[in-house]
Amino acid sequence: MSKIFLTDTTLRDGSHTVSHQFTLEDAAQIAGGLEAAGIDIIEIGHGDGLIGSTINYGFGRHDDFSLISAAASQLTKSKLAVLLLPGIGTVEALKMAQKAGAKAVRIATHVTEADMGEEHVKAAKDMGLFVVGFLMMAHMTDAERLTEEALKFESYGADVVYATDSGGAMLPEDVFEKISSLKKNLKIPVGHHAHNNLGLAVSNSLTAIEAGATYIDGCLSGLGAGAGNTPTESLIAVLNKMGYEHNGDLYKAIDASEKILIPSLNNKGLKVNSQLDAMILGYAGVYSSFLLHARRAGQRFGVDVRDILMEAGRRKAVGGQEDWLIEIAVELANQKSK
Amino acid sequence: MSKIFLTDTTLRDGSHTVSHQFTLEDAAQIAGGLEAAGIDIIEIGHGDGLIGSTINYGFGRHDDFSLISAAASQLTKSKLAVLLLPGIGTVEALKMAQKAGAKAVRIATHVTEADMGEEHVKAAKDMGLFVVGFLMMAHMTDAERLTEEALKFESYGADVVYATDSGGAMLPEDVFEKISSLKKNLKIPVGHHAHNNLGLAVSNSLTAIEAGATYIDGCLSGLGAGAGNTPTESLIAVLNKMGYEHNGDLYKAIDASEKILIPSLNNKGLKVNSQLDAMILGYAGVYSSFLLHARRAGQRFGVDVRDILMEAGRRKAVGGQEDWLIEIAVELANQKSK
């Protein structure tokens, strides 16, 4: 199995969810949290890409370059990326983005219009950036045409090409067919960006991986335009359960969501409840009634509630065995103090 | 492809989401909406099943029998079902449920303890009920053991057996292996009940169908314990897109969610936003920017916004072609008036 590279786009596609009102502090803190969570590429900027902050697409609270600088100040490992839609973004803006700290760019065109991106891909490569060709609304054409367009991006010098399900409209079989065709015909790696309109974002990401994709997108807590993207935390959880190699850290991704992103959303008046307790219960494979007991035991003995639940899952604890949770917490506390 | 039978459990598993506070009016209206949406089996009662309304599991606003009566008064086609956990529910209670209008029962045991349900399955069959064996926490054992337990339910006389992913912990490969084994070894139909902890509920339902399951559960708007169940509307949308035969009606399921369930949740102080606009966009395969324009055109010409979006999807309209939406609305209005 090939290693999977994670791109988180909370600060770009997720920016739609907050009507592009992320603050510079949000940018810095969320980027820092994502780097701690092992995310390979962090995308940032207006939801509609570089220079998207207009009367047409909605003004952002800050310009892209300030956001990039704020995030870049926190990063030493993760690659900071911007999105560029030719026709909205320009090569000039890309140069400014690079100056502010961007190391990568995703050049996004409609699925049948890769040629719109030729000039931008070539310029970005000349600038020494890591370049992703991003073919949007990939459900609107067939595998053959998609592959032709992807080959164009490859010929321009792109490092990776994505089949992007902007509309959240792709069925598993469609993802499999298209990604397989890209994988078969391209020399460069293939990526997939899912939206959750039909509730298929996580599984379409898995299907893409199965078909050969090695670059996968997510957003913390499933933020993103419309129904949102693949939740980064769920993606990491499922990749872990399936044994895929990647750089993501589940607990730290959850921390970035619960301690940084969600409080910031709530401060903006967007009442978002964390779904991550439920996620960890499914990850551990334990009864939901365990949560409260595990929390109490964790507090009492100074142990991470997630470690307690994971161990309960390994021991196949069932309803009625809530006392095991205390036993487990004590054991974990003892191990820690050794 | 075999026909798929839909069970909606908004009024039972979804009851957890409202701390078992559904009113009699909720029960009547939601059941009516589900029948209109072509749901084959409607499950109702306390989240923990018959007689679950206790200090241990949380008192319900109404007893199960009043809820059953209220729902039954609205139904002529859909089968009203109750859940019975041996040890909590009793045969006596089941008789009262039948008197109140229940036509089916799901006898639920831990995945390795089907024998706990023998007496109840036999009694329910003697009473003339449709009986489902419901093997909970199916992730906790292997396919072989699950199959042994399912064969017990079959031998007691059950009409259907479910592999129930109570913890939302099953991966696609696990669902496929287990449902395939049940399908291969049982004479009676096989069902699957998913939870969305890992974001896999819709796709695990599809995987189950692919492996041979013909009974699938959902809840309107993805209600249900923990991370919730498979959203019934998404399930219907995806089954439609994939060409499966079933009795569900997508628009009417959306109506039941948007016009009945969600207002009732909001009245209870649970702020729930409909995700169904985004779902329809994915179903139609159109840009999210179309929604506002389609809504305006729909109001102006008296056409269902969903029909406009679907037609735009069929015509493969892309961004910038928002004027097509008015054209489509006019055409649909003309067709209607003929």
Short mmCIF file of C-alpha atoms in Angstrom, two decimals, chain A residues 25-303:
data_model
loop_
_atom_site.label_atom_id
_atom_site.label_comp_id
_atom_site.label_asym_id
_atom_site.label_seq_id
_atom_site.Cartn_x
_atom_site.Cartn_y
_atom_site.Cartn_z
CA GLU A 25 -5.25 34.56 14.81
CA ASP A 26 -7.50 31.76 13.48
CA ALA A 27 -5.13 31.27 10.56
CA ALA A 28 -2.08 31.03 12.81
CA GLN A 29 -3.68 28.78 15.40
CA ILE A 30 -5.43 26.43 13.01
CA ALA A 31 -2.31 26.10 10.84
CA GLY A 32 -0.28 25.34 13.94
CA GLY A 33 -2.81 22.73 15.04
CA LEU A 34 -2.78 21.12 11.61
CA GLU A 35 1.00 20.94 11.49
CA ALA A 36 0.98 19.33 14.94
CA ALA A 37 -1.53 16.83 13.52
CA GLY A 38 0.93 15.86 10.78
CA ILE A 39 -0.99 17.34 7.85
CA ASP A 40 1.27 17.40 4.78
CA ILE A 41 -0.32 20.29 2.93
CA ILE A 42 -2.38 23.10 4.47
CA GLU A 43 -4.47 25.12 2.04
CA ILE A 44 -5.36 28.68 2.97
CA GLY A 45 -7.04 31.75 1.53
CA HIS A 46 -10.41 32.92 0.32
CA GLY A 47 -12.82 30.06 -0.40
CA ASP A 48 -12.81 30.95 -4.09
CA GLY A 49 -9.05 31.07 -4.22
CA LEU A 50 -6.47 33.83 -4.54
CA ILE A 51 -8.07 37.24 -5.08
CA GLY A 52 -11.48 35.64 -4.52
CA SER A 53 -12.25 38.37 -2.00
CA THR A 54 -14.49 40.48 -4.24
CA ILE A 55 -18.03 41.77 -4.32
CA ASN A 56 -18.88 38.76 -6.52
CA TYR A 57 -17.63 36.04 -4.21
CA GLY A 58 -17.87 37.85 -0.89
CA PHE A 59 -15.22 39.96 0.78
CA GLY A 60 -12.93 38.20 3.22
CA ARG A 61 -12.10 39.72 6.59
CA HIS A 62 -8.41 39.76 5.59
CA ASP A 63 -6.62 39.61 2.27
CA ASP A 64 -5.04 36.31 1.27
CA PHE A 65 -1.49 37.49 1.83
CA SER A 66 -2.05 38.49 5.45
CA LEU A 67 -3.67 35.13 6.11
CA ILE A 68 -0.78 33.30 4.42
CA SER A 69 1.79 35.24 6.46
CA ALA A 70 -0.04 34.55 9.70
CA ALA A 71 -0.18 30.82 9.00
CA ALA A 72 3.36 30.64 7.61
CA SER A 73 4.72 32.10 10.84
CA GLN A 74 3.61 28.90 12.62
CA LEU A 75 4.89 26.31 10.16
CA THR A 76 8.16 24.49 9.84
CA LYS A 77 7.08 21.19 8.27
CA SER A 78 3.68 21.38 6.58
CA LYS A 79 3.54 22.89 3.10
CA LEU A 80 1.33 25.96 2.89
CA ALA A 81 -0.76 25.99 -0.30
CA VAL A 82 -3.07 28.40 -2.07
CA LEU A 83 -5.82 27.75 -4.57
CA LEU A 84 -5.75 29.63 -7.84
CA LEU A 85 -8.65 29.72 -10.29
CA PRO A 86 -7.36 31.15 -13.58
CA GLY A 87 -9.70 34.01 -14.41
CA ILE A 88 -9.91 35.01 -10.74
CA GLY A 89 -6.35 34.59 -9.45
CA THR A 90 -3.32 35.86 -11.35
CA VAL A 91 0.36 34.98 -11.62
CA GLU A 92 1.11 38.33 -9.99
CA ALA A 93 -0.99 37.35 -6.96
CA LEU A 94 0.73 33.99 -6.85
CA LYS A 95 4.11 35.72 -6.60
CA MET A 96 2.82 37.74 -3.66
CA ALA A 97 1.46 34.57 -2.07
CA GLN A 98 4.84 32.92 -2.40
CA LYS A 99 6.50 35.95 -0.83
CA ALA A 100 4.05 35.67 2.07
CA GLY A 101 4.98 32.05 2.62
CA ALA A 102 3.08 29.78 0.19
CA LYS A 103 5.08 26.77 -0.97
CA ALA A 104 2.43 25.12 -3.12
CA VAL A 105 -0.44 26.06 -5.40
CA ARG A 106 -3.45 24.19 -6.65
CA ILE A 107 -4.42 25.43 -10.12
CA ALA A 108 -8.14 24.80 -10.45
CA THR A 109 -10.08 24.61 -13.69
CA HIS A 110 -13.40 23.13 -14.77
CA VAL A 111 -12.88 19.45 -15.52
CA THR A 112 -12.90 19.95 -19.29
CA GLU A 113 -10.73 23.09 -19.31
CA ALA A 114 -7.25 22.20 -18.11
CA ASP A 115 -5.80 24.43 -20.85
CA MET A 116 -7.03 27.42 -18.87
CA GLY A 117 -4.33 26.48 -16.36
CA GLU A 118 -1.36 26.00 -18.67
CA GLU A 119 0.21 29.42 -18.18
CA HIS A 120 -0.32 29.34 -14.41
CA VAL A 121 1.11 25.85 -13.93
CA LYS A 122 4.21 26.75 -15.94
CA ALA A 123 4.69 30.03 -14.10
CA ALA A 124 4.26 28.31 -10.73
CA LYS A 125 6.79 25.64 -11.64
CA ASP A 126 9.25 28.35 -12.74
CA MET A 127 8.75 29.93 -9.33
CA GLY A 128 9.74 26.64 -7.69
CA LEU A 129 6.33 25.92 -6.21
CA PHE A 130 4.79 22.47 -5.72
CA VAL A 131 1.92 22.43 -8.22
CA VAL A 132 -1.35 20.52 -8.13
CA GLY A 133 -3.73 20.43 -11.12
CA PHE A 134 -7.22 20.56 -9.67
CA LEU A 135 -9.96 19.38 -12.07
CA MET A 136 -13.25 20.59 -10.59
CA MET A 137 -16.77 19.15 -11.07
CA ALA A 138 -15.19 15.85 -12.09
CA HIS A 139 -18.60 14.16 -12.12
CA MET A 140 -19.55 16.15 -15.24
CA THR A 141 -17.46 14.24 -17.72
CA ASP A 142 -16.38 10.63 -18.29
CA ALA A 143 -13.17 8.91 -17.27
CA GLU A 144 -11.67 9.19 -20.73
CA ARG A 145 -12.09 12.95 -21.05
CA LEU A 146 -11.02 13.51 -17.44
CA THR A 147 -7.85 11.57 -18.17
CA GLU A 148 -7.12 13.65 -21.30
CA GLU A 149 -7.42 16.81 -19.23
CA ALA A 150 -5.26 15.40 -16.47
CA LEU A 151 -2.60 14.48 -19.03
CA LYS A 152 -2.55 18.14 -20.06
CA PHE A 153 -1.83 19.20 -16.48
CA GLU A 154 0.93 16.58 -16.36
CA SER A 155 2.41 17.90 -19.60
CA TYR A 156 2.44 21.47 -18.21
CA GLY A 157 4.58 20.21 -15.33
CA ALA A 158 2.10 19.65 -12.48
CA ASP A 159 3.34 17.47 -9.62
CA VAL A 160 -0.06 15.94 -8.80
CA VAL A 161 -3.48 15.91 -10.49
CA TYR A 162 -6.78 15.80 -8.62
CA ALA A 163 -10.22 14.57 -9.64
CA THR A 164 -12.26 17.05 -7.61
CA ASP A 165 -15.86 16.22 -6.72
CA SER A 166 -16.84 19.86 -6.19
CA GLY A 167 -20.55 19.03 -6.28
CA GLY A 168 -20.41 16.02 -3.97
CA ALA A 169 -22.16 14.20 -6.79
CA MET A 170 -19.91 11.22 -7.44
CA LEU A 171 -20.96 7.68 -6.61
CA PRO A 172 -18.38 5.13 -5.43
CA GLU A 173 -18.28 3.39 -8.82
CA ASP A 174 -17.68 6.72 -10.55
CA VAL A 175 -14.79 7.56 -8.22
CA PHE A 176 -13.27 4.15 -8.74
CA GLU A 177 -13.49 4.28 -12.52
CA LYS A 178 -12.09 7.79 -12.83
CA ILE A 179 -9.25 7.49 -10.34
CA SER A 180 -8.27 4.10 -11.80
CA SER A 181 -8.07 5.65 -15.25
CA LEU A 182 -5.92 8.53 -13.99
CA LYS A 183 -3.68 6.15 -12.08
CA LYS A 184 -3.23 3.96 -15.16
CA ASN A 185 -2.45 6.79 -17.56
CA LEU A 186 -0.47 9.35 -15.53
CA LYS A 187 3.09 9.22 -14.28
CA ILE A 188 2.45 11.75 -11.50
CA PRO A 189 0.45 10.99 -8.33
CA VAL A 190 -3.32 11.30 -8.29
CA GLY A 191 -5.52 13.02 -5.70
CA HIS A 192 -9.18 13.22 -4.72
CA HIS A 193 -11.20 15.96 -3.05
CA ALA A 194 -14.67 14.91 -1.90
CA HIS A 195 -17.76 16.77 -0.73
CA ASN A 196 -20.29 15.18 1.56
CA ASN A 197 -23.56 16.09 -0.17
CA LEU A 198 -24.64 12.47 -0.47
CA GLY A 199 -22.96 11.37 2.76
CA LEU A 200 -20.24 9.61 0.79
CA ALA A 201 -17.20 11.85 1.39
CA VAL A 202 -15.26 9.51 3.69
CA SER A 203 -16.01 6.40 1.67
CA ASN A 204 -15.34 8.07 -1.68
CA SER A 205 -11.95 9.06 -0.26
CA LEU A 206 -11.33 5.42 0.61
CA THR A 207 -12.50 4.28 -2.80
CA ALA A 208 -10.13 6.78 -4.41
CA ILE A 209 -7.26 5.37 -2.37
CA GLU A 210 -8.25 1.85 -3.33
CA ALA A 211 -8.15 2.95 -6.97
CA GLY A 212 -4.66 4.42 -6.58
CA ALA A 213 -5.01 7.99 -5.28
CA THR A 214 -2.34 9.01 -2.77
CA TYR A 215 -3.33 12.64 -2.13
CA ILE A 216 -6.56 13.10 -0.17
CA ASP A 217 -8.28 16.25 1.11
CA GLY A 218 -10.19 16.93 4.29
CA CYS A 219 -11.38 19.72 6.56
CA LEU A 220 -11.46 19.68 10.34
CA SER A 221 -14.95 18.79 11.56
CA GLY A 222 -16.07 18.41 7.94
CA LEU A 223 -16.11 22.14 7.21
CA GLY A 224 -16.30 23.24 3.58
CA ALA A 225 -18.68 24.59 0.96
CA GLY A 226 -22.19 23.13 0.82
CA ALA A 227 -22.34 19.88 2.74
CA GLY A 228 -18.65 20.18 3.60
CA ASN A 229 -15.59 18.12 2.80
CA THR A 230 -14.34 14.83 4.17
CA PRO A 231 -13.78 15.35 7.91
CA THR A 232 -10.00 15.18 8.37
CA GLU A 233 -10.38 13.43 11.74
CA SER A 234 -12.67 10.70 10.33
CA LEU A 235 -10.32 10.24 7.40
CA ILE A 236 -7.35 9.72 9.72
CA ALA A 237 -9.37 7.40 11.97
CA VAL A 238 -10.44 5.21 9.08
CA LEU A 239 -6.96 5.18 7.50
CA ASN A 240 -5.58 4.08 10.87
CA LYS A 241 -8.17 1.32 11.22
CA MET A 242 -7.39 0.11 7.71
CA GLY A 243 -3.64 0.18 8.24
CA TYR A 244 -2.67 2.81 5.69
CA GLU A 245 0.61 4.67 6.12
CA HIS A 246 0.27 8.46 6.49
CA ASN A 247 1.64 11.28 8.64
CA GLY A 248 -1.64 12.20 10.38
CA ASP A 249 -2.06 12.12 14.15
CA LEU A 250 -5.66 11.41 15.15
CA TYR A 251 -5.65 12.83 18.66
CA LYS A 252 -3.90 16.02 17.56
CA ALA A 253 -6.34 16.48 14.68
CA ILE A 254 -9.19 16.10 17.17
CA ASP A 255 -7.47 18.62 19.45
CA ALA A 256 -7.15 21.09 16.58
CA SER A 257 -10.88 20.75 15.96
CA GLU A 258 -12.07 20.80 19.55
CA LYS A 259 -9.62 23.26 21.09
CA ILE A 260 -9.05 25.68 18.20
CA LEU A 261 -11.55 25.45 15.33
CA ILE A 262 -14.84 24.82 17.13
CA PRO A 263 -14.35 27.55 19.78
CA SER A 264 -13.52 29.95 16.94
CA LEU A 265 -16.68 28.94 15.04
CA ASN A 266 -18.77 29.34 18.18
CA ASN A 267 -17.26 32.79 18.73
CA LYS A 268 -18.43 33.69 15.24
CA GLY A 269 -21.99 32.72 16.19
CA LEU A 270 -21.89 29.42 14.29
CA LYS A 271 -23.10 26.90 16.83
CA VAL A 272 -21.15 23.79 15.99
CA ASN A 273 -21.19 20.74 18.22
CA SER A 274 -18.22 18.45 18.11
CA GLN A 275 -19.09 15.06 16.63
CA LEU A 276 -15.72 13.79 17.74
CA ASP A 277 -16.80 11.99 20.89
CA ALA A 278 -19.08 9.85 18.76
CA MET A 279 -16.27 9.40 16.26
CA ILE A 280 -13.89 8.09 18.92
CA LEU A 281 -16.57 5.70 20.19
CA GLY A 282 -16.86 4.23 16.70
CA TYR A 283 -13.09 4.20 16.32
CA ALA A 284 -12.70 2.32 19.59
CA GLY A 285 -15.76 0.16 18.91
CA VAL A 286 -17.36 0.62 22.32
CA TYR A 287 -20.82 1.43 23.64
CA SER A 288 -21.81 5.08 23.76
CA SER A 289 -22.78 4.60 27.40
CA PHE A 290 -19.05 4.18 28.13
CA LEU A 291 -18.24 7.79 27.32
CA LEU A 292 -19.45 9.40 30.52
CA HIS A 293 -17.84 6.74 32.71
CA ALA A 294 -14.56 6.92 30.78
CA ARG A 295 -14.53 10.69 31.14
CA ARG A 296 -14.98 10.48 34.88
CA ALA A 297 -12.30 7.83 35.20
CA GLY A 298 -9.97 9.86 33.00
CA GLN A 299 -10.36 12.97 35.12
CA ARG A 300 -9.94 11.05 38.35
CA PHE A 301 -6.73 9.33 37.28
CA GLY A 302 -5.32 11.91 34.87
CA VAL A 303 -5.58 9.71 31.77
#
